[in-house]
Amino acid sequence: MKKEIFKEYADRISSAFGIEQQMLFTKTKKKEVVDARFLLYYMCKERPMKLIYIQDYMGSIGYDIKHPTILYGISQVTKKMQTDSDYRKVVKTISKNVNP
């Protein structure tokens, strides 16, 4: 069930950021892709999903990631949400109506 939620978040986030979903799982350092990927980590963690699940789901799609990188991404999104009300609205919109 968590994997379906992960996939739904990936779909919604890529759509909101205007990028192809495949880009979330590439090693590109483009800011919009990195921001979207970090948001994926954050939303999964807030669900709550364990870091190992996030790591496994990313790995199953071909993107190997370590726990510290996931934690860093989550912290970056947390900081941005504290200072940017528009960003908070985007996050709320994306997370709305995701499978309970």
Coordinates of C-alpha atoms in Angstrom, one line a residue:
M1 CA 0.0 0.0 0.0
K2 CA 2.8 2.4 0.8
K3 CA 4.4 1.9 -2.6
E4 CA 1.1 3.0 -4.3
I5 CA 1.2 6.2 -2.2
F6 CA 4.8 6.8 -3.1
K7 CA 3.9 6.4 -6.8
E8 CA 1.0 8.8 -6.4
Y9 CA 3.1 11.4 -4.7
A10 CA 5.8 11.1 -7.5
D11 CA 3.1 11.6 -10.1
R12 CA 1.5 14.6 -8.4
I13 CA 4.9 16.2 -7.6
S14 CA 6.2 15.8 -11.1
S15 CA 3.0 17.3 -12.5
A16 CA 3.1 20.2 -10.1
F17 CA 6.7 21.0 -10.9
G18 CA 6.2 20.5 -14.7
I19 CA 8.8 17.8 -15.1
E20 CA 8.5 14.2 -16.4
Q21 CA 8.2 11.7 -13.5
Q22 CA 11.3 9.8 -14.8
M23 CA 13.4 12.9 -14.0
L24 CA 12.8 12.4 -10.3
F25 CA 14.8 9.2 -10.5
T26 CA 17.8 10.6 -12.4
K27 CA 21.1 11.9 -11.0
T28 CA 20.5 15.4 -12.5
K29 CA 21.3 18.4 -10.3
K30 CA 18.8 20.7 -12.0
K31 CA 17.2 22.8 -9.3
E32 CA 13.6 22.1 -10.2
V33 CA 14.2 18.3 -10.2
V34 CA 16.2 18.4 -6.9
D35 CA 13.4 20.5 -5.3
A36 CA 10.8 18.0 -6.5
R37 CA 12.8 15.0 -5.4
F38 CA 13.3 16.6 -1.9
L39 CA 9.5 17.3 -1.7
L40 CA 8.9 13.6 -2.5
Y41 CA 11.1 12.6 0.4
Y42 CA 9.3 15.1 2.7
M43 CA 5.8 14.0 1.8
C44 CA 6.6 10.4 2.2
K45 CA 8.2 11.0 5.6
E46 CA 5.1 13.0 6.7
R47 CA 2.8 10.2 5.6
P48 CA 4.6 8.5 7.7
M49 CA 6.9 6.2 5.7
K50 CA 10.2 4.9 7.2
L51 CA 13.3 6.1 5.5
I52 CA 14.2 2.5 4.5
Y53 CA 10.9 2.3 2.5
I54 CA 11.7 5.6 0.7
Q55 CA 15.2 4.3 0.0
D56 CA 13.8 1.0 -1.3
Y57 CA 11.2 2.6 -3.5
M58 CA 13.8 5.0 -5.0
G59 CA 16.2 2.1 -5.5
S60 CA 13.5 -0.1 -7.2
I61 CA 13.2 2.6 -9.8
G62 CA 16.9 2.9 -10.3
Y63 CA 17.9 5.8 -8.0
D64 CA 20.2 4.7 -5.2
I65 CA 20.1 7.0 -2.3
K66 CA 21.4 7.0 1.3
H67 CA 19.6 8.0 4.4
P68 CA 21.6 11.2 5.1
T69 CA 20.6 12.5 1.6
I70 CA 16.9 11.8 2.3
L71 CA 17.2 13.5 5.7
Y72 CA 18.9 16.5 4.1
G73 CA 16.1 16.8 1.5
I74 CA 13.5 16.7 4.2
S75 CA 15.2 19.4 6.2
Q76 CA 15.4 21.6 3.1
V77 CA 11.7 21.3 2.5
T78 CA 10.9 21.9 6.2
K79 CA 12.9 25.2 6.1
K80 CA 11.3 26.3 2.9
M81 CA 7.8 25.6 4.3
Q82 CA 8.5 27.8 7.3
T83 CA 9.4 30.8 5.1
D84 CA 7.3 30.5 2.0
S85 CA 3.5 30.4 2.3
D86 CA 3.0 29.8 -1.5
Y87 CA 5.2 26.7 -1.2
R88 CA 3.1 25.5 1.8
K89 CA 0.0 25.9 -0.4
V90 CA 1.5 23.8 -3.2
V91 CA 2.4 21.1 -0.7
K92 CA -1.1 21.1 0.8
T93 CA -2.6 20.8 -2.7
I94 CA -0.4 17.9 -3.7
S95 CA -1.1 16.0 -0.5
K96 CA -4.8 16.6 -0.7
N97 CA -6.9 13.5 -1.5
V98 CA -3.9 11.0 -1.7
N99 CA -5.0 7.5 -0.7
P100 CA -5.5 7.3 3.0

